[in-house]
Short mmCIF file of C-alpha atoms in Angstrom, two decimals:
data_model
loop_
_atom_site.label_atom_id
_atom_site.label_comp_id
_atom_site.label_asym_id
_atom_site.label_seq_id
_atom_site.Cartn_x
_atom_site.Cartn_y
_atom_site.Cartn_z
CA MET A 1 -32.99 -78.63 -100.60
CA CYS A 2 -32.72 -75.78 -103.18
CA GLY A 3 -33.63 -72.12 -102.72
CA ILE A 4 -36.24 -70.34 -104.77
CA VAL A 5 -37.00 -66.64 -104.95
CA GLY A 6 -39.41 -64.40 -106.82
CA LEU A 7 -39.92 -60.66 -106.87
CA TYR A 8 -42.85 -58.80 -108.41
CA LEU A 9 -42.63 -55.01 -108.39
CA LYS A 10 -45.85 -53.06 -107.94
CA ASN A 11 -44.11 -49.71 -107.89
CA LYS A 12 -42.23 -48.67 -111.03
CA LYS A 13 -39.73 -46.66 -109.02
CA TYR A 14 -38.00 -49.93 -108.10
CA ASN A 15 -37.73 -51.28 -111.68
CA LYS A 16 -34.13 -50.14 -111.92
CA ASP A 17 -33.31 -51.96 -108.67
CA LEU A 18 -34.82 -55.32 -109.66
CA GLY A 19 -31.43 -56.93 -110.40
CA LYS A 20 -29.87 -55.48 -107.26
CA PHE A 21 -32.70 -56.80 -105.05
CA LEU A 22 -32.64 -60.21 -106.71
CA THR A 23 -28.85 -60.42 -106.27
CA GLY A 24 -29.29 -60.10 -102.50
CA MET A 25 -32.07 -62.69 -102.54
CA MET A 26 -29.99 -65.19 -104.52
CA ASN A 27 -26.86 -64.61 -102.42
CA ASN A 28 -28.80 -65.25 -99.23
CA MET A 29 -30.19 -68.48 -100.68
CA SER A 30 -26.77 -69.84 -101.72
CA THR A 31 -26.69 -71.90 -98.51
CA ARG A 32 -29.74 -73.82 -99.73
CA GLY A 33 -28.29 -74.54 -103.16
CA PRO A 34 -24.54 -74.24 -103.79
CA ASP A 35 -24.35 -76.33 -107.00
CA SER A 36 -25.80 -74.05 -109.66
CA ALA A 37 -28.01 -71.01 -110.04
CA GLY A 38 -30.20 -69.29 -112.55
CA PHE A 39 -32.62 -66.42 -112.91
CA ALA A 40 -35.23 -65.02 -115.26
CA ILE A 41 -35.82 -61.29 -115.61
CA TYR A 42 -38.99 -59.88 -117.13
CA SER A 43 -38.85 -56.36 -118.51
CA THR A 44 -41.46 -54.30 -120.33
CA GLU A 45 -42.79 -56.26 -123.27
CA ARG A 46 -41.63 -55.18 -126.72
CA LYS A 47 -44.44 -56.50 -128.88
CA LYS A 48 -42.64 -56.88 -132.20
CA LYS A 49 -39.22 -57.89 -130.85
CA TYR A 50 -38.22 -61.28 -129.53
CA LYS A 51 -35.33 -61.93 -127.19
CA TYR A 52 -33.60 -65.30 -127.26
CA SER A 53 -31.38 -66.19 -124.29
CA ILE A 54 -28.77 -68.65 -125.49
CA CYS A 55 -25.91 -70.47 -123.75
CA TYR A 56 -22.99 -70.75 -126.21
CA ASN A 57 -20.95 -73.22 -124.12
CA ASP A 58 -17.42 -73.67 -125.56
CA ASN A 59 -18.19 -72.17 -128.96
CA ASN A 60 -16.27 -69.28 -130.42
CA ILE A 61 -18.69 -66.46 -129.73
CA LYS A 62 -17.15 -64.05 -132.24
CA GLU A 63 -17.68 -66.53 -135.05
CA ILE A 64 -21.24 -67.25 -133.93
CA LYS A 65 -22.01 -63.55 -133.73
CA LYS A 66 -20.68 -63.03 -137.26
CA ASN A 67 -22.63 -65.96 -138.72
CA LEU A 68 -25.87 -65.16 -136.91
CA SER A 69 -25.70 -61.52 -138.04
CA LYS A 70 -25.49 -62.77 -141.62
CA GLU A 71 -28.50 -65.07 -141.23
CA ILE A 72 -30.65 -62.66 -139.22
CA LYS A 73 -30.50 -59.17 -140.65
CA ASP A 74 -31.75 -57.15 -137.66
CA ALA A 75 -29.96 -59.29 -135.05
CA LYS A 76 -28.73 -57.44 -131.99
CA ILE A 77 -26.44 -59.56 -129.83
CA LYS A 78 -25.56 -58.83 -126.22
CA ILE A 79 -22.94 -61.17 -124.67
CA ILE A 80 -23.08 -61.84 -120.93
CA SER A 81 -20.69 -64.48 -119.51
CA ASP A 82 -21.33 -67.79 -121.37
CA HIS A 83 -24.73 -66.59 -122.60
CA PHE A 84 -25.84 -64.14 -125.23
CA VAL A 85 -29.18 -62.48 -125.82
CA LEU A 86 -30.22 -62.27 -129.44
CA GLU A 87 -32.85 -59.65 -130.23
CA THR A 88 -34.71 -59.72 -133.50
CA SER A 89 -38.15 -59.23 -135.02
CA LEU A 90 -37.88 -62.56 -136.86
CA LYS A 91 -40.55 -65.08 -135.80
CA PRO A 92 -39.64 -67.80 -133.24
CA VAL A 93 -40.20 -70.78 -135.59
CA LYS A 94 -37.54 -69.45 -137.95
CA VAL A 95 -35.07 -68.34 -135.26
CA ILE A 96 -35.32 -71.57 -133.27
CA SER A 97 -34.50 -73.62 -136.36
CA ILE A 98 -31.49 -71.39 -137.05
CA ILE A 99 -30.26 -71.83 -133.45
CA LYS A 100 -30.71 -75.60 -133.74
CA SER A 101 -28.54 -75.69 -136.85
CA TYR A 102 -25.54 -74.68 -134.70
CA ASN A 103 -23.68 -77.30 -132.69
CA ASN A 104 -23.75 -76.94 -128.94
CA LEU A 105 -25.90 -73.81 -128.72
CA ASN A 106 -28.59 -74.16 -126.06
CA LEU A 107 -31.69 -72.01 -126.20
CA VAL A 108 -32.42 -71.29 -122.53
CA GLY A 109 -35.61 -69.31 -123.13
CA TYR A 110 -37.23 -66.71 -125.36
CA GLY A 111 -40.08 -64.25 -125.54
CA ASN A 112 -41.05 -60.58 -125.83
CA SER A 113 -40.20 -59.89 -122.22
CA ILE A 114 -38.06 -62.63 -120.64
CA GLU A 115 -34.28 -62.93 -120.40
CA ILE A 116 -33.00 -66.04 -118.70
CA PHE A 117 -29.55 -67.14 -117.52
CA LYS A 118 -28.21 -70.17 -115.70
CA GLN A 119 -24.86 -71.64 -114.88
CA VAL A 120 -23.08 -74.24 -112.76
CA GLY A 121 -21.29 -72.88 -109.68
CA ASN A 122 -21.97 -71.12 -106.41
CA PRO A 123 -24.88 -68.68 -106.77
CA ARG A 124 -22.72 -65.82 -105.50
CA ASP A 125 -20.31 -66.37 -108.43
CA VAL A 126 -23.09 -67.00 -110.94
CA VAL A 127 -24.93 -63.74 -110.21
CA ASN A 128 -21.59 -61.91 -110.43
CA ASN A 129 -20.70 -63.54 -113.75
CA PHE A 130 -23.99 -62.38 -115.24
CA SER A 131 -23.84 -58.96 -113.49
CA LEU A 132 -27.37 -59.51 -112.25
CA LYS A 133 -27.23 -56.32 -110.18
CA ASN A 134 -27.30 -54.22 -113.37
CA PHE A 135 -30.60 -55.66 -114.66
CA SER A 136 -33.82 -53.72 -114.47
CA GLY A 137 -37.32 -55.01 -115.06
CA THR A 138 -40.79 -55.58 -113.67
CA HIS A 139 -40.50 -59.03 -112.10
CA ALA A 140 -37.99 -61.83 -111.68
CA ILE A 141 -37.51 -65.39 -110.51
CA GLY A 142 -34.36 -67.08 -109.23
CA HIS A 143 -33.15 -70.49 -108.14
CA THR A 144 -30.19 -71.88 -106.23
CA ARG A 145 -29.82 -75.61 -106.74
CA MET A 146 -28.75 -78.46 -104.52
CA ALA A 147 -28.78 -81.25 -107.10
CA THR A 148 -30.63 -84.41 -106.14
CA GLU A 149 -32.21 -86.28 -109.02
CA SER A 150 -30.16 -85.26 -112.07
CA ALA A 151 -26.58 -84.15 -112.81
CA ILE A 152 -24.97 -80.81 -111.94
CA THR A 153 -25.03 -79.29 -115.41
CA THR A 154 -26.40 -76.13 -116.98
CA ASP A 155 -29.13 -78.35 -118.48
CA GLY A 156 -30.06 -79.49 -114.99
CA SER A 157 -30.22 -75.92 -113.65
CA HIS A 158 -33.36 -73.85 -113.15
CA PRO A 159 -35.32 -71.83 -114.25
CA TYR A 160 -36.83 -73.99 -116.97
CA SER A 161 -38.56 -72.37 -119.88
CA THR A 162 -40.59 -74.54 -122.24
CA GLY A 163 -42.75 -71.85 -123.79
CA GLU A 164 -42.71 -68.22 -124.85
CA ASP A 165 -42.12 -65.91 -121.86
CA GLU A 166 -42.68 -68.76 -119.41
CA CYS A 167 -40.43 -70.07 -116.70
CA LEU A 168 -40.53 -72.25 -113.61
CA VAL A 169 -38.36 -72.81 -110.54
CA HIS A 170 -38.91 -75.68 -108.16
CA ASN A 171 -37.90 -76.75 -104.69
CA GLY A 172 -38.67 -80.43 -104.21
CA SER A 173 -38.87 -83.45 -106.48
CA LEU A 174 -41.50 -85.11 -108.64
CA SER A 175 -42.09 -88.85 -108.75
CA ASN A 176 -44.23 -89.23 -111.88
CA HIS A 177 -42.16 -87.11 -114.27
CA ASN A 178 -41.19 -89.97 -116.61
CA ASN A 179 -44.80 -90.82 -117.37
CA LEU A 180 -45.76 -87.17 -117.74
CA ARG A 181 -42.76 -86.51 -120.00
CA ARG A 182 -43.99 -89.18 -122.42
CA THR A 183 -47.54 -87.76 -122.43
CA LEU A 184 -46.35 -84.17 -122.94
CA LYS A 185 -43.98 -85.17 -125.75
CA LYS A 186 -46.94 -86.78 -127.51
CA ASN A 187 -48.74 -83.44 -127.19
CA GLY A 188 -45.81 -81.77 -128.96
CA ILE A 189 -44.14 -80.15 -125.93
CA GLU A 190 -40.36 -80.20 -126.30
CA ILE A 191 -38.53 -81.40 -123.17
CA LYS A 192 -34.77 -81.50 -123.50
CA SER A 193 -33.38 -82.78 -120.20
CA GLN A 194 -34.00 -85.69 -117.82
CA ASN A 195 -34.87 -83.21 -115.08
CA ASP A 196 -38.22 -83.49 -113.26
CA THR A 197 -38.78 -79.72 -113.12
CA GLU A 198 -38.56 -79.34 -116.89
CA VAL A 199 -41.50 -81.74 -117.09
CA ALA A 200 -43.49 -79.53 -114.72
CA ALA A 201 -42.56 -76.51 -116.88
CA GLY A 202 -43.78 -78.48 -119.92
CA TYR A 203 -46.99 -79.27 -118.08
CA ILE A 204 -47.57 -75.54 -117.53
CA SER A 205 -46.79 -74.74 -121.19
CA ASN A 206 -49.28 -77.40 -122.24
CA GLY A 207 -51.96 -75.86 -120.02
CA LEU A 208 -51.31 -72.35 -121.34
CA LEU A 209 -51.38 -73.63 -124.94
CA ASN A 210 -54.82 -75.05 -124.15
CA LYS A 211 -55.94 -71.52 -123.24
CA LYS A 212 -55.92 -72.05 -119.50
CA SER A 213 -54.57 -69.36 -117.22
CA LEU A 214 -51.40 -69.94 -115.20
CA LYS A 215 -53.51 -70.15 -112.06
CA GLU A 216 -55.89 -72.73 -113.57
CA THR A 217 -52.96 -74.78 -114.85
CA LEU A 218 -51.30 -74.83 -111.42
CA ILE A 219 -54.59 -75.87 -109.80
CA ASP A 220 -54.81 -78.78 -112.30
CA GLY A 221 -51.19 -79.58 -111.44
CA LEU A 222 -52.16 -80.31 -107.84
CA LYS A 223 -53.83 -83.52 -109.08
CA ASP A 224 -51.49 -84.37 -111.94
CA LEU A 225 -48.05 -83.68 -110.48
CA ASP A 226 -47.08 -86.28 -107.90
CA GLY A 227 -44.29 -85.44 -105.49
CA PHE A 228 -43.38 -82.58 -103.25
CA TYR A 229 -42.87 -79.10 -104.45
CA THR A 230 -42.96 -75.40 -104.01
CA PHE A 231 -43.17 -73.87 -107.50
CA ILE A 232 -42.73 -70.27 -108.54
CA SER A 233 -43.80 -69.74 -112.10
CA GLY A 234 -43.55 -66.61 -114.23
CA THR A 235 -45.18 -65.27 -117.35
CA LYS A 236 -44.83 -61.84 -118.90
CA ASN A 237 -47.88 -60.78 -116.87
CA GLY A 238 -46.68 -61.81 -113.41
CA LEU A 239 -45.81 -64.53 -110.93
CA ALA A 240 -47.58 -67.40 -109.20
CA ILE A 241 -46.63 -69.69 -106.33
CA VAL A 242 -48.05 -73.03 -105.25
CA ARG A 243 -47.04 -75.58 -102.61
CA ASP A 244 -48.16 -79.22 -102.66
CA GLU A 245 -50.72 -80.26 -100.07
CA ILE A 246 -48.22 -81.83 -97.69
CA ALA A 247 -46.19 -78.60 -97.80
CA CYS A 248 -42.80 -79.98 -96.72
CA LYS A 249 -41.03 -77.44 -98.88
CA PRO A 250 -40.95 -73.99 -97.34
CA ALA A 251 -42.05 -70.65 -98.73
CA VAL A 252 -42.64 -67.22 -97.29
CA VAL A 253 -44.22 -64.19 -98.93
CA ALA A 254 -43.71 -60.54 -97.99
CA GLU A 255 -46.10 -58.07 -99.56
CA THR A 256 -45.92 -54.28 -99.38
CA ASN A 257 -47.51 -51.55 -101.47
CA ASP A 258 -44.34 -51.55 -103.58
CA TYR A 259 -43.56 -55.23 -104.16
CA VAL A 260 -44.29 -58.89 -103.52
CA ALA A 261 -41.27 -60.96 -102.53
CA ILE A 262 -41.34 -64.76 -102.36
CA ALA A 263 -38.55 -66.93 -101.01
CA SER A 264 -37.76 -70.26 -99.39
CA GLU A 265 -36.65 -68.45 -96.24
CA PHE A 266 -37.22 -64.99 -94.80
CA GLN A 267 -33.48 -64.29 -94.69
CA ALA A 268 -33.53 -64.06 -98.51
CA MET A 269 -35.67 -60.92 -98.30
CA ALA A 270 -34.37 -59.34 -95.09
CA HIS A 271 -32.51 -56.67 -97.13
CA LEU A 272 -35.56 -55.45 -99.08
CA PRO A 273 -36.86 -51.94 -98.33
CA ASN A 274 -39.41 -51.75 -95.48
CA VAL A 275 -39.69 -55.53 -95.32
CA ASN A 276 -40.23 -55.38 -91.56
CA LYS A 277 -43.47 -53.49 -92.21
CA ALA A 278 -44.58 -55.92 -94.93
CA LYS A 279 -47.49 -58.32 -94.64
CA ILE A 280 -45.63 -61.58 -94.19
CA PHE A 281 -47.29 -64.97 -94.59
CA GLU A 282 -46.68 -68.56 -95.57
CA PRO A 283 -48.62 -69.73 -98.62
CA GLU A 284 -51.19 -72.32 -97.54
CA PRO A 285 -50.73 -75.87 -98.82
CA GLY A 286 -52.52 -76.63 -102.08
CA LEU A 287 -53.52 -73.02 -102.79
CA VAL A 288 -52.35 -71.05 -105.79
CA TYR A 289 -51.35 -67.41 -105.22
CA SER A 290 -50.69 -65.11 -108.14
CA TRP A 291 -49.76 -61.50 -108.71
CA GLY A 292 -49.74 -59.62 -111.97
CA LYS A 293 -51.52 -57.38 -114.37
CA MET B 1 -29.95 -54.66 -70.53
CA ILE B 2 -27.15 -55.76 -72.84
CA LYS B 3 -27.77 -54.98 -76.52
CA LEU B 4 -26.50 -57.39 -79.16
CA ASN B 5 -26.51 -56.35 -82.82
CA LEU B 6 -26.45 -59.14 -85.39
CA LYS B 7 -25.44 -56.63 -88.09
CA LYS B 8 -22.19 -56.06 -86.19
CA ASP B 9 -21.54 -59.31 -84.35
CA SER B 10 -21.64 -62.76 -85.89
CA LEU B 11 -24.46 -65.11 -84.98
CA ARG B 12 -21.93 -67.54 -83.53
CA LYS B 13 -20.44 -64.87 -81.28
CA VAL B 14 -23.87 -63.83 -79.98
CA ASN B 15 -25.01 -67.42 -79.40
CA GLU B 16 -21.75 -68.37 -77.68
CA LEU B 17 -22.07 -65.41 -75.33
CA LEU B 18 -25.60 -66.44 -74.35
CA GLN B 19 -24.84 -70.16 -74.19
CA ASN B 20 -21.84 -69.66 -71.91
CA LEU B 21 -23.30 -67.11 -69.55
CA ASP B 22 -21.47 -67.20 -66.21
CA GLN B 23 -23.69 -68.78 -63.55
CA LYS B 24 -22.73 -65.98 -61.16
CA SER B 25 -23.46 -63.18 -63.60
CA ASN B 26 -26.09 -60.64 -62.64
CA ASP B 27 -26.46 -59.31 -66.19
CA ARG B 28 -29.23 -61.57 -67.40
CA SER B 29 -31.21 -59.35 -69.68
CA PHE B 30 -30.40 -59.15 -73.39
CA LYS B 31 -31.83 -57.57 -76.49
CA ILE B 32 -30.91 -58.84 -79.96
CA ILE B 33 -31.46 -56.45 -82.87
CA ASN B 34 -31.26 -57.00 -86.64
CA PRO B 35 -31.94 -60.76 -86.57
CA ASP B 36 -32.69 -60.59 -90.34
CA GLY B 37 -34.11 -64.09 -90.53
CA ASN B 38 -30.96 -65.80 -89.26
CA HIS B 39 -31.30 -69.42 -88.16
CA ALA B 40 -30.73 -70.92 -84.69
CA ILE B 41 -30.75 -67.62 -82.81
CA CYS B 42 -30.76 -68.39 -79.06
CA ALA B 43 -30.46 -72.13 -79.66
CA GLY B 44 -29.11 -74.12 -76.73
CA LEU B 45 -29.49 -71.57 -73.92
CA LYS B 46 -29.18 -73.25 -70.53
CA GLU B 47 -29.26 -70.51 -67.89
CA GLU B 48 -32.02 -68.32 -66.52
CA MET B 49 -32.06 -65.11 -68.57
CA ASP B 50 -34.38 -62.84 -70.53
CA VAL B 51 -33.71 -62.38 -74.21
CA THR B 52 -35.82 -60.16 -76.47
CA ILE B 53 -35.31 -60.45 -80.21
CA ASP B 54 -36.52 -57.46 -82.22
CA GLY B 55 -37.47 -58.60 -85.72
CA HIS B 56 -38.14 -61.73 -87.77
CA VAL B 57 -36.00 -64.81 -87.19
CA GLY B 58 -35.29 -68.01 -89.15
CA TYR B 59 -35.31 -71.69 -88.24
CA TYR B 60 -34.93 -73.35 -84.83
CA CYS B 61 -35.07 -70.17 -82.78
CA ALA B 62 -34.55 -70.99 -79.08
CA GLY B 63 -34.25 -74.68 -79.93
CA MET B 64 -33.30 -76.95 -77.00
CA ASN B 65 -33.97 -74.06 -74.64
CA MET B 66 -33.52 -74.68 -70.92
CA LYS B 67 -34.55 -72.14 -68.27
CA ALA B 68 -34.26 -69.03 -70.49
CA ASP B 69 -37.22 -66.78 -71.34
CA VAL B 70 -37.12 -65.66 -74.97
CA ILE B 71 -39.46 -63.13 -76.58
CA VAL B 72 -39.55 -62.61 -80.34
CA ASN B 73 -41.03 -59.35 -81.58
CA GLY B 74 -41.67 -60.73 -85.05
CA ASN B 75 -42.26 -63.96 -86.96
CA VAL B 76 -40.30 -67.18 -86.55
CA GLY B 77 -39.34 -69.86 -89.07
CA THR B 78 -39.50 -73.64 -88.84
CA GLY B 79 -39.02 -75.38 -85.49
CA VAL B 80 -39.22 -72.57 -82.95
CA ALA B 81 -38.48 -73.95 -79.44
CA GLU B 82 -38.00 -77.43 -80.88
CA ASN B 83 -36.90 -79.86 -78.19
CA MET B 84 -37.27 -77.20 -75.49
CA MET B 85 -36.72 -78.61 -71.98
CA SER B 86 -37.91 -75.71 -69.78
CA GLY B 87 -38.22 -71.92 -69.74
CA SER B 88 -40.46 -70.04 -72.16
CA VAL B 89 -40.62 -68.71 -75.69
CA HIS B 90 -43.15 -66.04 -76.67
CA VAL B 91 -43.58 -65.26 -80.35
CA LYS B 92 -45.45 -62.01 -80.97
CA GLY B 93 -45.98 -62.72 -84.67
CA ASN B 94 -46.65 -65.95 -86.61
CA ALA B 95 -44.69 -69.18 -86.50
CA SER B 96 -43.83 -71.49 -89.38
CA GLN B 97 -44.12 -75.26 -89.29
CA SER B 98 -43.13 -77.65 -86.48
CA ALA B 99 -43.41 -75.06 -83.69
CA GLY B 100 -42.52 -76.68 -80.37
CA ALA B 101 -41.68 -80.00 -82.06
CA THR B 102 -40.54 -82.81 -79.74
CA ALA B 103 -40.26 -80.39 -76.80
CA HIS B 104 -40.13 -81.94 -73.32
CA GLY B 105 -41.14 -78.95 -71.22
CA GLY B 106 -41.48 -75.20 -70.90
CA THR B 107 -44.09 -72.95 -72.48
CA LEU B 108 -44.40 -71.74 -76.06
CA ILE B 109 -46.85 -68.92 -76.73
CA VAL B 110 -47.59 -67.79 -80.28
CA ASP B 111 -49.72 -64.66 -80.60
CA GLY B 112 -50.43 -65.24 -84.29
CA ASP B 113 -50.90 -68.45 -86.30
CA THR B 114 -48.62 -71.40 -86.76
CA SER B 115 -48.43 -73.40 -89.96
CA SER B 116 -48.40 -77.18 -90.21
CA ARG B 117 -47.18 -79.74 -87.66
CA CYS B 118 -47.39 -77.52 -84.60
CA GLY B 119 -46.43 -79.63 -81.55
CA ILE B 120 -45.43 -82.66 -83.61
CA SER B 121 -44.19 -85.40 -81.26
CA MET B 122 -44.45 -83.05 -78.26
CA LYS B 123 -43.32 -84.67 -75.04
CA GLY B 124 -44.44 -82.39 -72.22
CA ILE B 125 -44.39 -78.80 -73.49
CA ASP B 126 -47.36 -76.44 -73.12
CA ILE B 127 -48.09 -74.71 -76.42
CA ILE B 128 -50.63 -71.89 -76.56
CA VAL B 129 -51.49 -70.53 -80.00
CA LYS B 130 -53.74 -67.46 -80.03
CA GLY B 131 -54.48 -67.89 -83.73
CA SER B 132 -54.92 -71.05 -85.82
CA VAL B 133 -52.65 -74.02 -86.52
CA GLY B 134 -51.98 -75.83 -89.81
CA HIS B 135 -52.40 -79.46 -90.81
CA MET B 136 -50.98 -82.45 -88.91
CA SER B 137 -50.66 -80.50 -85.67
CA ALA B 138 -49.99 -82.57 -82.53
CA PHE B 139 -49.04 -85.54 -84.73
CA MET B 140 -47.89 -88.36 -82.40
CA ALA B 141 -48.04 -85.93 -79.48
CA GLN B 142 -47.00 -87.89 -76.41
CA SER B 143 -47.47 -85.58 -73.47
CA GLY B 144 -48.14 -81.92 -72.70
CA ASN B 145 -50.89 -79.56 -73.81
CA LEU B 146 -51.71 -77.77 -77.04
CA VAL B 147 -54.17 -74.87 -76.72
CA ILE B 148 -55.53 -73.46 -79.99
CA CYS B 149 -57.68 -70.32 -79.85
CA GLY B 150 -58.49 -70.40 -83.57
CA ASP B 151 -59.04 -73.37 -85.90
CA ALA B 152 -56.87 -76.33 -86.85
CA GLY B 153 -56.01 -77.75 -90.28
CA ASP B 154 -56.47 -81.34 -91.44
CA ALA B 155 -55.62 -84.41 -89.35
CA LEU B 156 -55.39 -82.77 -85.94
CA GLY B 157 -53.86 -85.10 -83.36
CA ASP B 158 -53.10 -87.96 -85.73
CA SER B 159 -51.80 -91.01 -83.79
CA ILE B 160 -51.82 -88.97 -80.60
CA TYR B 161 -50.68 -90.54 -77.30
CA GLU B 162 -51.42 -88.82 -73.98
CA ALA B 163 -51.10 -85.14 -74.89
CA LYS B 164 -54.23 -82.98 -74.56
CA ILE B 165 -55.56 -80.64 -77.22
CA PHE B 166 -57.86 -77.74 -76.32
CA ILE B 167 -59.41 -75.92 -79.24
CA LYS B 168 -61.82 -73.00 -79.40
CA GLY B 169 -62.50 -73.13 -83.14
CA GLU B 170 -62.91 -76.20 -85.31
CA PRO B 171 -60.44 -78.76 -86.60
CA LYS B 172 -60.82 -79.20 -90.36
CA SER B 173 -60.54 -82.94 -89.74
CA LEU B 174 -59.27 -85.25 -87.01
CA GLY B 175 -56.33 -87.58 -87.49
CA ALA B 176 -56.40 -91.32 -86.81
CA ASP B 177 -57.24 -92.23 -83.20
CA CYS B 178 -57.96 -88.64 -82.12
CA GLU B 179 -61.37 -88.05 -80.55
CA LYS B 180 -63.35 -85.45 -78.66
CA LYS B 181 -63.26 -85.92 -74.88
CA ASN B 182 -65.41 -84.66 -72.07
CA MET B 183 -63.68 -82.08 -69.91
CA ASN B 184 -63.77 -82.76 -66.18
CA LYS B 185 -62.95 -80.30 -63.39
CA LYS B 186 -59.28 -81.24 -63.49
CA ASP B 187 -59.10 -80.56 -67.23
CA GLN B 188 -60.89 -77.23 -66.77
CA ASP B 189 -58.43 -76.19 -64.06
CA LEU B 190 -55.56 -77.20 -66.33
CA LEU B 191 -56.97 -75.15 -69.23
CA LYS B 192 -57.57 -72.21 -66.90
CA SER B 193 -53.93 -72.25 -65.82
CA LEU B 194 -52.79 -72.46 -69.46
CA LEU B 195 -54.99 -69.52 -70.51
CA LYS B 196 -53.63 -67.55 -67.59
CA LYS B 197 -50.06 -68.22 -68.71
CA ALA B 198 -50.86 -66.55 -72.04
CA SER B 199 -52.93 -63.73 -70.44
CA ILE B 200 -56.11 -64.96 -72.13
CA ASP B 201 -59.43 -64.15 -70.46
CA GLU B 202 -60.41 -67.14 -68.28
CA ASN B 203 -64.07 -66.64 -69.23
CA GLN B 204 -63.16 -67.99 -72.66
CA LEU B 205 -62.79 -71.39 -70.99
CA THR B 206 -66.31 -72.58 -71.76
CA HIS B 207 -65.79 -72.10 -75.52
CA PHE B 208 -63.05 -74.72 -75.68
CA LYS B 209 -63.41 -78.39 -76.57
CA MET B 210 -60.91 -81.05 -75.62
CA TYR B 211 -59.43 -83.74 -77.85
CA GLY B 212 -57.20 -86.68 -76.99
CA SER B 213 -56.33 -90.25 -77.83
CA ALA B 214 -59.04 -92.89 -78.38
CA ARG B 215 -56.25 -95.36 -77.48
CA LYS B 216 -57.30 -97.74 -80.25
CA LEU B 217 -53.83 -97.80 -81.77
CA TYR B 218 -52.11 -98.70 -78.52
CA ASN B 219 -52.50 -102.44 -79.01
CA PHE B 220 -52.59 -104.56 -82.10
CA ASN B 221 -56.13 -105.41 -83.12
CA ILE B 222 -56.36 -109.05 -84.18
CA ASP B 223 -59.18 -108.18 -86.61
CA ASN B 224 -56.61 -106.33 -88.73
CA VAL B 225 -54.28 -109.30 -89.09
CA SER B 226 -55.27 -109.83 -92.74
CA GLU B 227 -53.98 -106.33 -93.55
CA TYR B 228 -50.38 -107.45 -92.95
#
């Protein structure tokens, strides 16, 4: 089943409420996915600074903080539950190799704008653990997972990020992900898990690396990705949604002058301001919708 | 009119009240407020009553309905009036997929559009959609009538049995064994009565085309034996 949500704010006055709104959306989708949850928050881009969202698992975080601060001079570290966000101006190639030199540190995502968190457990607990309600930003994506094709682990949780400031959540399952994984790996895309959605995220990264827009990449995906899906994908510029042509997996969009909310079910957005006056529609099968700057 | 507030009372409490309405009761008019996209609102009603829901509702609204008349002032999710036996459901907004699925009787009116699989496996219901319907509508429709005032998506009436489809716009494509039929006087009278049910101008009648089963899938065709 799984629940997916996305929120793109058009009106800056709601930026401070982004986390609060997304908390309600995730909580209301916990019935669709009680196994694990995750979310990505995009805030205003800081051109020269990179943020790395890292899950530290069972490591001693104090020791890691001390060692990382020695290796990366301008490192700022913010600890949230079993994740920390490392902020530095050091280039990704260098930082990623440093992170890889540590045992059992998982890089969940990185970029100028994105922060990304995911954890096993009921979504209501997960959003509490990460204090999602305190986050502000411009747009966000969330996922509540009912595991079907791979294990209930943090690695198997969404969103998946396989490129700078990119992420993807998915409701559905893909049937040709093994083949695609091999092809993408040959193209140099790093895919860490056995999960089908990570392959789709890799597919998007590959398209963006080849200078295609998110929308163009998702349109290509309609022929290349076999299975059923509703995807919500984010970049630092905005959000996009696409449903496969059979459209078994639900999605509803509510658009007002202030925001665009996307969710698997309307009840996820029933608490948003003036939602009853919003333009509400179901994305058509096989069409890509995107919002952003 | 009795007002029920889903912000105050649980969905189960509201549904149980409506499902167990005393046969002798004279209070048969209800208004539900703050539905907030909840699922299965008004599912399983079995007495004559009027229920108005103010707002958007979730899945299976008024599913299995018998005798009750339900109005939704908003949009509905998947499977509105699915398996309805009698009574009526009137959606003032849009409906999601599988509207009126497998329903045996009653009337479903949707003022807006429905998405895919409207009237899938319908078994006697009358469905009148004032807007358009999505793909695979009336798939394996066995009996009853589907009136579409707008257009239809791909594969309209795929593997249809004896249900009738009336459409004012165009189907994007027809499903297997669905074909255009000539309308006789009886069909026109039927369509007229359906349009009347939904307060649609009877003069629109001449703009509609009728589709039904070519009945080529009813029996095994020996020419296809090599396919198996």
